[in-house]
GROMACS .gro file of C-alpha atoms in nm:
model
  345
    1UNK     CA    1 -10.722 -13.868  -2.270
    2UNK     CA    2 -10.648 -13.568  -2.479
    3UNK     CA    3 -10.648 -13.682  -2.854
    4UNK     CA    4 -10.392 -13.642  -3.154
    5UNK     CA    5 -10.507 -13.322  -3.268
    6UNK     CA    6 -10.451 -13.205  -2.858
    7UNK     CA    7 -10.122 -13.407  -2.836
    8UNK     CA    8  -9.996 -13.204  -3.137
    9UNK     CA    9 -10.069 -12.875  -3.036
   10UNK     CA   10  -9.930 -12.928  -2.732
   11UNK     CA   11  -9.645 -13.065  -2.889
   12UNK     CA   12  -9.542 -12.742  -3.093
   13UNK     CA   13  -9.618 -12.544  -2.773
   14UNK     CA   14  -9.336 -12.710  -2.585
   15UNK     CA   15  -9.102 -12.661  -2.905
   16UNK     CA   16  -9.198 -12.267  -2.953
   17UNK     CA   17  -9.132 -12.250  -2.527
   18UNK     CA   18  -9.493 -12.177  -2.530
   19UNK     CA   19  -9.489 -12.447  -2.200
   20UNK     CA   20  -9.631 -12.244  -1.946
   21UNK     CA   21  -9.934 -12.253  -1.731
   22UNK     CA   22 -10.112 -12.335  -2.023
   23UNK     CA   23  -9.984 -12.717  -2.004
   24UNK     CA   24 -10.068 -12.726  -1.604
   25UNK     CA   25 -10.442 -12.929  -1.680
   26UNK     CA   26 -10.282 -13.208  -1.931
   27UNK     CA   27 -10.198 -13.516  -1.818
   28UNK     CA   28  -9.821 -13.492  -2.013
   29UNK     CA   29  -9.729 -13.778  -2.253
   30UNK     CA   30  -9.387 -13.941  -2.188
   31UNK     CA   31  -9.199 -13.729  -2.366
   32UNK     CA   32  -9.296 -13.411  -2.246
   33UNK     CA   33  -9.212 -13.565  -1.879
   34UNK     CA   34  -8.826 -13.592  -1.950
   35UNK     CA   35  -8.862 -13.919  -2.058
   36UNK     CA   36  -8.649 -14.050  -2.332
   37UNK     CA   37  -8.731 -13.878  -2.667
   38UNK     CA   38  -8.681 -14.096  -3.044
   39UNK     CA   39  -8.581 -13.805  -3.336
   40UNK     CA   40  -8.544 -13.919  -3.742
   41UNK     CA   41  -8.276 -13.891  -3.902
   42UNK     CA   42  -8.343 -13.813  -4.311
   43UNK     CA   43  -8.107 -13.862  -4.589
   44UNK     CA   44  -8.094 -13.989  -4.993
   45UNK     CA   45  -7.827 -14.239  -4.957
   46UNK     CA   46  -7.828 -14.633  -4.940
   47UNK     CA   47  -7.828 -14.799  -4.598
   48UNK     CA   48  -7.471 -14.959  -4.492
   49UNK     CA   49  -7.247 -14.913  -4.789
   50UNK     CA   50  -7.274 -14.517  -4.798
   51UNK     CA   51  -6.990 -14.345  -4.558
   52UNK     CA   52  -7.299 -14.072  -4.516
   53UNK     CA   53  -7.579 -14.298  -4.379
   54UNK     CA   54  -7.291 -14.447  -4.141
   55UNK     CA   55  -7.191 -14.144  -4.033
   56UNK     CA   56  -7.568 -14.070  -3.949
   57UNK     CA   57  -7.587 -14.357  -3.757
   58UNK     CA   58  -7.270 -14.300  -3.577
   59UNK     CA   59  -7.364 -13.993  -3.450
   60UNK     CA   60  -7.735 -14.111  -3.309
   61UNK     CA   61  -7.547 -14.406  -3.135
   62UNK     CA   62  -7.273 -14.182  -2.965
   63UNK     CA   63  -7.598 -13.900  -2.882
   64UNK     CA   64  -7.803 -14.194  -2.695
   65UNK     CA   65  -7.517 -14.332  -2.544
   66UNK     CA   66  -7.359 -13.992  -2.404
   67UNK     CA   67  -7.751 -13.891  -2.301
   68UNK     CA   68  -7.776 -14.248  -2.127
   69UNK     CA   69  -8.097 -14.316  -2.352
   70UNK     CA   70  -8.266 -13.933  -2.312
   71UNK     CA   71  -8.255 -13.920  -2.676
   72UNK     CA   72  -8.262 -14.161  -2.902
   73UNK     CA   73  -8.274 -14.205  -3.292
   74UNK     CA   74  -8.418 -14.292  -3.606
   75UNK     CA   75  -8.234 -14.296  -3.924
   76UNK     CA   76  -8.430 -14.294  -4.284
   77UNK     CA   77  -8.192 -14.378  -4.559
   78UNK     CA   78  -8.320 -14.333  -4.932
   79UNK     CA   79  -8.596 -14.048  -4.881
   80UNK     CA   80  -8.752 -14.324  -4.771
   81UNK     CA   81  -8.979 -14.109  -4.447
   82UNK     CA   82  -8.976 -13.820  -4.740
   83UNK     CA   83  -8.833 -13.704  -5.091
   84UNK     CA   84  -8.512 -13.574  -5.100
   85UNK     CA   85  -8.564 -13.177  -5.163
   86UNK     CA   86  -8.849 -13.145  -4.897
   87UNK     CA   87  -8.582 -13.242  -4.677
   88UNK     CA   88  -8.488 -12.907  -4.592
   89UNK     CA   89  -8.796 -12.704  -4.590
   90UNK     CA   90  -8.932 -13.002  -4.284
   91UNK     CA   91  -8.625 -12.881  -4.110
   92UNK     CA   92  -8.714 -12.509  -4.105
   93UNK     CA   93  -9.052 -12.586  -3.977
   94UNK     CA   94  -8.952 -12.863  -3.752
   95UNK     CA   95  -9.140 -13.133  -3.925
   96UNK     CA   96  -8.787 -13.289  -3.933
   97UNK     CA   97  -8.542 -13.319  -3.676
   98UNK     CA   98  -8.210 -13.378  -3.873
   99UNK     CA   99  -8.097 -13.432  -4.227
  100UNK     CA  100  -7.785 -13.496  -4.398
  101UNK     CA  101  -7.806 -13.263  -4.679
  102UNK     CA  102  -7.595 -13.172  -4.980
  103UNK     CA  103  -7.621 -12.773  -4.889
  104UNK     CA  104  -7.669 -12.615  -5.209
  105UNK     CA  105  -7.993 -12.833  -5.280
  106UNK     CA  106  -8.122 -12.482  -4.985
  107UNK     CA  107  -7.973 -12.252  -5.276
  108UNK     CA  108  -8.403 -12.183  -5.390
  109UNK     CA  109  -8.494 -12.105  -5.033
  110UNK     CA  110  -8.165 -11.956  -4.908
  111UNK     CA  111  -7.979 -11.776  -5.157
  112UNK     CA  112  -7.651 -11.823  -4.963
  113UNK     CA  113  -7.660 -12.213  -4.919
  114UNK     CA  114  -7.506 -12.209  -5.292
  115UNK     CA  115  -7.186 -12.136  -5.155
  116UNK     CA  116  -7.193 -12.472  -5.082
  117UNK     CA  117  -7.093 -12.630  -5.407
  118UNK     CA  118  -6.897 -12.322  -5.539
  119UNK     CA  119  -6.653 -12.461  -5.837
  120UNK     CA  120  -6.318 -12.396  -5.791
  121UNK     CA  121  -6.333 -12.233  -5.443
  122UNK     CA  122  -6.241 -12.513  -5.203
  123UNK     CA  123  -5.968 -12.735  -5.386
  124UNK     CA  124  -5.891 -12.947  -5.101
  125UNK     CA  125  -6.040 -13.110  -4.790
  126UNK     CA  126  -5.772 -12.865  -4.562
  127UNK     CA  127  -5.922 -12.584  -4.705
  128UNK     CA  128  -6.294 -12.660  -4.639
  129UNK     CA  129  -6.210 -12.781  -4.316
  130UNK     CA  130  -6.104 -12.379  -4.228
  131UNK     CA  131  -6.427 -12.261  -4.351
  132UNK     CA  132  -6.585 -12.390  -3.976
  133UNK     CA  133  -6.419 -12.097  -3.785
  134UNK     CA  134  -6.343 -11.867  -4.041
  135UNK     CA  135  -6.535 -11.548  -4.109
  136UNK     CA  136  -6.745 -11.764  -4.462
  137UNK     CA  137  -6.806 -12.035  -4.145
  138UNK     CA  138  -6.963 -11.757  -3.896
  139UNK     CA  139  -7.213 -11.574  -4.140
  140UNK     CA  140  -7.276 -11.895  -4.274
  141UNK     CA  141  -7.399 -12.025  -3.940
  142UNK     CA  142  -7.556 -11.689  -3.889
  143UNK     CA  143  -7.770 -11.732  -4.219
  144UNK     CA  144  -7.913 -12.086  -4.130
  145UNK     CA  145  -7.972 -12.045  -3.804
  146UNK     CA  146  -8.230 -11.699  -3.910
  147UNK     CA  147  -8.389 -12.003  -4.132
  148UNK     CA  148  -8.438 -12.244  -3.845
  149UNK     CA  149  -8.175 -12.468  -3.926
  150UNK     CA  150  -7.810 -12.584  -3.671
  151UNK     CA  151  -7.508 -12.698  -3.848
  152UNK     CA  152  -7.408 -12.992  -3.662
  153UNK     CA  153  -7.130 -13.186  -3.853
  154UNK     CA  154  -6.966 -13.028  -4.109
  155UNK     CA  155  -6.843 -13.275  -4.434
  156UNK     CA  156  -6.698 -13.165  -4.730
  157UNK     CA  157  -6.682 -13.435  -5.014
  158UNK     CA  158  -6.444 -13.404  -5.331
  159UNK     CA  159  -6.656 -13.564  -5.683
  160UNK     CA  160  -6.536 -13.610  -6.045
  161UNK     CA  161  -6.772 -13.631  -6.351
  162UNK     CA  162  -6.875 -13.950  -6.505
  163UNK     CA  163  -6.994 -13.953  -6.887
  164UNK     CA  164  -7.156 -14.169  -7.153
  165UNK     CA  165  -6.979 -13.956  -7.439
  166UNK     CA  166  -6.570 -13.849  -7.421
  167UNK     CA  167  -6.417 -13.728  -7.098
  168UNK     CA  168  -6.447 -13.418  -6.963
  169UNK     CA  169  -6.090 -13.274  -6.838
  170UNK     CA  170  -6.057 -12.892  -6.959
  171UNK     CA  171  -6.319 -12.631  -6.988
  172UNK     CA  172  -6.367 -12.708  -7.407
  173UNK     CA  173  -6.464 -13.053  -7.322
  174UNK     CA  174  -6.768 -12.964  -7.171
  175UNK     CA  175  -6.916 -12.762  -7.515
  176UNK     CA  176  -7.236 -12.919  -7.584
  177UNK     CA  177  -7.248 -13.166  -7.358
  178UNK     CA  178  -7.585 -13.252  -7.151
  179UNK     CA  179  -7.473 -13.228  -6.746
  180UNK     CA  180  -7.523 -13.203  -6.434
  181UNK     CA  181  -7.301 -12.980  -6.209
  182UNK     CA  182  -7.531 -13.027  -5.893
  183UNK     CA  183  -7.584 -12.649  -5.781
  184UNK     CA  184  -7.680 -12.316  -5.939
  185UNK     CA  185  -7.333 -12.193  -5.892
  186UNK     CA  186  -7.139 -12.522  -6.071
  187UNK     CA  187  -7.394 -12.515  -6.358
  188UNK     CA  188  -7.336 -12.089  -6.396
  189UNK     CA  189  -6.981 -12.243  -6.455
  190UNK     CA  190  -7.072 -12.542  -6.700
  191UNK     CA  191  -7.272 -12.292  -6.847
  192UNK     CA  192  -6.992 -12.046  -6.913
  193UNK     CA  193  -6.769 -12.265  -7.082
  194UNK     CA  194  -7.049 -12.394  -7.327
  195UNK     CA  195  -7.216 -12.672  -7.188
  196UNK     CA  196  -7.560 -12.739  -7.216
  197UNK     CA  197  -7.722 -12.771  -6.831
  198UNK     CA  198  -7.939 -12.990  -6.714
  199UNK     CA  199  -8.159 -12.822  -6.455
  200UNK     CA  200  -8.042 -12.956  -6.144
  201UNK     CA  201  -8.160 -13.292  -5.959
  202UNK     CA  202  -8.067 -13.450  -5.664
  203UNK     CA  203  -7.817 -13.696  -5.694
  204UNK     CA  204  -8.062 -13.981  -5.640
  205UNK     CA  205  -8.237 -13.912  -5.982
  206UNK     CA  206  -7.885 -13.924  -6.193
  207UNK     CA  207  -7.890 -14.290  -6.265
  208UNK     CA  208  -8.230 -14.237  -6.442
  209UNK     CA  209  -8.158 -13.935  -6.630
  210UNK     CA  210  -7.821 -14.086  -6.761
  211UNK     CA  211  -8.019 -14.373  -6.847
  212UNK     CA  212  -8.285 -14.228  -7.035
  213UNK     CA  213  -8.040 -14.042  -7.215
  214UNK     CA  214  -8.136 -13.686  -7.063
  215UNK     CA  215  -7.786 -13.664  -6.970
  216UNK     CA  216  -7.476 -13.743  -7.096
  217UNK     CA  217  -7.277 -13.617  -6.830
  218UNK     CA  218  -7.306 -13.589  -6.425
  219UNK     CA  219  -7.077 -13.449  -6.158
  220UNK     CA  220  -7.127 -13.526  -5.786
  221UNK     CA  221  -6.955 -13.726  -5.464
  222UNK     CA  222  -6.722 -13.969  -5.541
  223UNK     CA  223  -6.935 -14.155  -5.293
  224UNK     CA  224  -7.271 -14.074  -5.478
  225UNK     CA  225  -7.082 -14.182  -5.791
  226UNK     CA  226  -7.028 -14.553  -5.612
  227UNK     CA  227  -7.378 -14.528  -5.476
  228UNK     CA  228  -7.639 -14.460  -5.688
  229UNK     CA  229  -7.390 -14.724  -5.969
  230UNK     CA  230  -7.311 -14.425  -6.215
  231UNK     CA  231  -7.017 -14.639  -6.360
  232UNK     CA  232  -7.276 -14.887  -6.520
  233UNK     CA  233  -7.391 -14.644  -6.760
  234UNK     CA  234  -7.056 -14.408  -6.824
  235UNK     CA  235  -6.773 -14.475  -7.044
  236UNK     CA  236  -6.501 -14.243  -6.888
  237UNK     CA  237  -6.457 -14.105  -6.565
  238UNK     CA  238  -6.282 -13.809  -6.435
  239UNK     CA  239  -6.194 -13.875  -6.072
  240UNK     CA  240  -6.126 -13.637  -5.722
  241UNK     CA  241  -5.861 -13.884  -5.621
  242UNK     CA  242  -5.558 -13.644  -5.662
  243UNK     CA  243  -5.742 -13.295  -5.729
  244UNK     CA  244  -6.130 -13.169  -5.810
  245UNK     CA  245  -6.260 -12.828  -5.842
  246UNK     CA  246  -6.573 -12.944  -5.707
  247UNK     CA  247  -6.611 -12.980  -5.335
  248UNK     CA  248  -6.945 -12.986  -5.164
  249UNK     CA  249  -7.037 -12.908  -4.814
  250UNK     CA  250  -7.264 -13.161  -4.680
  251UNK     CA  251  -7.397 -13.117  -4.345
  252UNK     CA  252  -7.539 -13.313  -4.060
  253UNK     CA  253  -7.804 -13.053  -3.996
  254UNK     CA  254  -8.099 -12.998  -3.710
  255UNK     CA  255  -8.421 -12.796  -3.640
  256UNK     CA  256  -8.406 -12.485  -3.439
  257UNK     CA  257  -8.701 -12.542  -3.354
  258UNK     CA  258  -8.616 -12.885  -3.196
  259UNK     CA  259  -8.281 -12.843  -3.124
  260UNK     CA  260  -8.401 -12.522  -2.905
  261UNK     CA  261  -8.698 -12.716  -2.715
  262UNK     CA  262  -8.373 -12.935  -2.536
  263UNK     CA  263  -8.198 -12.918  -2.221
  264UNK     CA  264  -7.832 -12.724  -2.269
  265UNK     CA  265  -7.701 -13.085  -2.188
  266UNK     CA  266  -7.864 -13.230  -2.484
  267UNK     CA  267  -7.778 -12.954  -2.717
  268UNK     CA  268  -7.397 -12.912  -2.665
  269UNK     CA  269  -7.355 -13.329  -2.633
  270UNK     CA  270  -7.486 -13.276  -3.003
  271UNK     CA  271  -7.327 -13.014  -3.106
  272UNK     CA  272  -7.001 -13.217  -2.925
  273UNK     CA  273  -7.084 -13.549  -3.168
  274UNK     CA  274  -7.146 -13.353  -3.441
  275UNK     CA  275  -6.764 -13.224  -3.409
  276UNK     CA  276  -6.634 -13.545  -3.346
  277UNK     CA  277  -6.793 -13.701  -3.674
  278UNK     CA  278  -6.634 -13.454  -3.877
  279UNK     CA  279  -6.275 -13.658  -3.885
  280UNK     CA  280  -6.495 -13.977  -3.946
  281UNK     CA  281  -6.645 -13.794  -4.282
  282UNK     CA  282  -6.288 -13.667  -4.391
  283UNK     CA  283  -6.126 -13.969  -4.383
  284UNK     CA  284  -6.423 -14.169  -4.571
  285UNK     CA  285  -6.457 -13.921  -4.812
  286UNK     CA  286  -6.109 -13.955  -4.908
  287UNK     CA  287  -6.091 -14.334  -4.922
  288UNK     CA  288  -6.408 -14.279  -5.128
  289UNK     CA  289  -6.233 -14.060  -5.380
  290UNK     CA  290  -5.985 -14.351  -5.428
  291UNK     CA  291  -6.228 -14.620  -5.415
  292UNK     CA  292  -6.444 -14.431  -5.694
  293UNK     CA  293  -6.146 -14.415  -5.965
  294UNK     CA  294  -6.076 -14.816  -5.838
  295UNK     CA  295  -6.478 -14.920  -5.886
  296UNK     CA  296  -6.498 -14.737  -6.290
  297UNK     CA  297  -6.164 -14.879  -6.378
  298UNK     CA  298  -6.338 -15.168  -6.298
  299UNK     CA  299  -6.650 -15.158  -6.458
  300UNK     CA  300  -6.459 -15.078  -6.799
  301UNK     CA  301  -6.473 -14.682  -6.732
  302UNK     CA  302  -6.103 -14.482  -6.889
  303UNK     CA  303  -5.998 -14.282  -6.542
  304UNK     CA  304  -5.850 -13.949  -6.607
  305UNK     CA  305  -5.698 -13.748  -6.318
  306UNK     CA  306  -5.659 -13.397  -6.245
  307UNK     CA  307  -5.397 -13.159  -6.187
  308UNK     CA  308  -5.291 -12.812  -6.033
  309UNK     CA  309  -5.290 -12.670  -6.408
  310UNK     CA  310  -5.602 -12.811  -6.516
  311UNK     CA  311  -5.806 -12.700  -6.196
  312UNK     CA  312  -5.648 -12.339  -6.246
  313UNK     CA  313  -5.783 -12.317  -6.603
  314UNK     CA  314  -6.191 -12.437  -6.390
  315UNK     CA  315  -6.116 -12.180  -6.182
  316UNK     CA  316  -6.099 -11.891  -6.449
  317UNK     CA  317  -6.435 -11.982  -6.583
  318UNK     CA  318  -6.552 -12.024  -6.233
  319UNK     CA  319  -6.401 -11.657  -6.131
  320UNK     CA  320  -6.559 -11.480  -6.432
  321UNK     CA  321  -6.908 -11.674  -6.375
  322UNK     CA  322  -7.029 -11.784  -6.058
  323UNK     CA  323  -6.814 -11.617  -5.861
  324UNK     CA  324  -6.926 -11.277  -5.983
  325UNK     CA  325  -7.302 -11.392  -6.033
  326UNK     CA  326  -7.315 -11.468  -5.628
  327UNK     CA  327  -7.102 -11.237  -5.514
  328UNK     CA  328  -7.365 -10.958  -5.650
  329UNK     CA  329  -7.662 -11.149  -5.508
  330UNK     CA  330  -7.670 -10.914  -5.136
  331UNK     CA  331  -7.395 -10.783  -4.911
  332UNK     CA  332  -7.383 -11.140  -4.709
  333UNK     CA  333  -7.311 -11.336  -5.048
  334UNK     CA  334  -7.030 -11.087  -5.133
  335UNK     CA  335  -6.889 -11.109  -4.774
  336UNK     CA  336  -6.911 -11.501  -4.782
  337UNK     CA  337  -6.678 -11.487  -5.113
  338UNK     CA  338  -6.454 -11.245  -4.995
  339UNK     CA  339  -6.378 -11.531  -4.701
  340UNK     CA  340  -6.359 -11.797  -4.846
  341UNK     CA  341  -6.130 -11.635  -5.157
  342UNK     CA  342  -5.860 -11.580  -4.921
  343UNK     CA  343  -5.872 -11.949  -4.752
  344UNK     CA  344  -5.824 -12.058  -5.155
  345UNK     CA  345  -5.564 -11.846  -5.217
   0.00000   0.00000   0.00000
């Protein structure tokens, strides 16, 4: 019997396509024979009531079925196999098969991931929903997959701003206020109109900071906002139900590394259910808006709602802030922008 330390280099031989005459002595395990093959499935939201840990689930029951049982699945919920930022870097080296990940939380390893929560740039689910096949779409996919990483399903999810002091509507409402705009780029903004930033967490982490009184205020998912129970601790609420300058991409993503060691069967019946899941994540993600401005109202929360006018005035900051700063970051950044600025109009 070869043992663990054997099994695992063999292992990562088989994934690099190092399988070669090599392997011809060892006695294969199962899974190296073409026998069925169990990947996990990481993300930071509750089990059940989150659209995102569904959608996870989905997507490994529609994979096993369509591979009659070849591959089958594993879903963490809650960081609960590991935290919630090493989430990404376990993908690039293939310690991690897939992860639903809010994209910009890559921003420190891959500069152009922050495009993924860039304020005012995507102002509706149509308009993210271009980005797949537009020019921002292919470099974007170009960029992750030099980092070891496959876009599989791609979600975009609207989010308003809770707070424990006034609301936050305009730009002058944010001056001196303690928040969270969940990526580099959003908190560039926050920055530029006077607020006082919070260096980023994950979303997880917002219900303790709010309650410790770190933060006063915290922008993310309408479905994070239900979630992780933000409405307990806020007073007002600003909601994505009829507009939102922020939108975040948040992908189903896979290893290379893994996704490379499979049969071309396996990989485009992914790639296939990772498409297909996409309508599934729209459509919650909307209900989810509504349901977020339903759930504060009821938990004693004033709702405030956006408009066209408001968003425009987000978008001027945004413009003279984080647009600029990341469009002079490299060539790809500026190229991204210059995209994605003509899907916004």
């Amino acid at each position: 019997m070869t043992d663990s330390k054997e099994i695992s280099q063999l292992r990562r031989q088989i994934l690099l396509g190092a399988a070669g005459a090599s392997l011809a002595g060892y006695n294969l395990p199962t899974w190296a024979q073409g026998a069925s093959q169990t990947l996990k499935i990481s993300h930071q939201f509750p089990s059940g009531t989150d659209f995102r840990d569904r959608l996870c689930k989905k997507f490994a029951d529609e994979v096993s079925k369509r591979t009659k049982g070849a591959l089958k699945f594993d879903v963490y919920p809650q960081s609960s196999l590991m935290k919630t930022n090493a989430q990404f870097s376990a993908l690039r080296k293939g310690a991690l098969d897939f992860t639903f990940y809010p994209l910009p939380y890559a921003g420190g390893e891959v500069v152009e991931a922050n495009i993924g929560l860039m304020p005012g740039l995507v102002t509706s689910y149509e308009q993210g929903a271009k980005w797949k096949n537009a020019e921002v779409g292919k470099i974007l996919n170009k960029v992750m997959e030099s980092k070891g990483v496959i876009i599989v399903s791609w979600v975009w999810q609207a989010g308003g701003v809770a707070t424990r002091s006034g609301p936050i509507i305009v730009p002058d409402d944010i001056k001196g206020v303690k928040c969270r705009g969940g990526s580099r780029e959003f908190d560039a903004m926050l920055k530029a109109a006077g607020g006082s930033v919070m260096t980023s967490i994950p979303s997880n982490e917002v219900y303790q900071a709010m309650q410790t009184g770190s933060l006063d205020a915290a922008y993310t998912s309408s479905a994070s906002l239900m979630s992780f129970k933000l409405a307990e601790l806020s007073k007002n609420f600003t909601s994505a139900k009829n507009k939102s300058y922020w939108y975040m991409l948040e992908p189903l993503m896979m290893s290379k590394m893994v996704f490379d060691a499979l049969p071309a069967n396996q990989r485009e019946i992914i790639m296939s259910v990772g498409a297909d899941m996409e309508k599934f994540g729209t459509e919650q993600a909307k209900l989810d808006d509504i349901d977020a401005s339903i759930a504060f109202a009821k938990a004693g929360n004033k709702v405030f709602e956006l408009d066209n006018s408001v968003v425009e005035k987000w978008k001027a900051v945004a413009k003279s802030s984080a647009w600029k700063e990341f469009s002079e970051r490299n060539e790809t950044c500026a190229a991204m922008m210059a995209s994605a600025a003509k899907i916004s109009g």
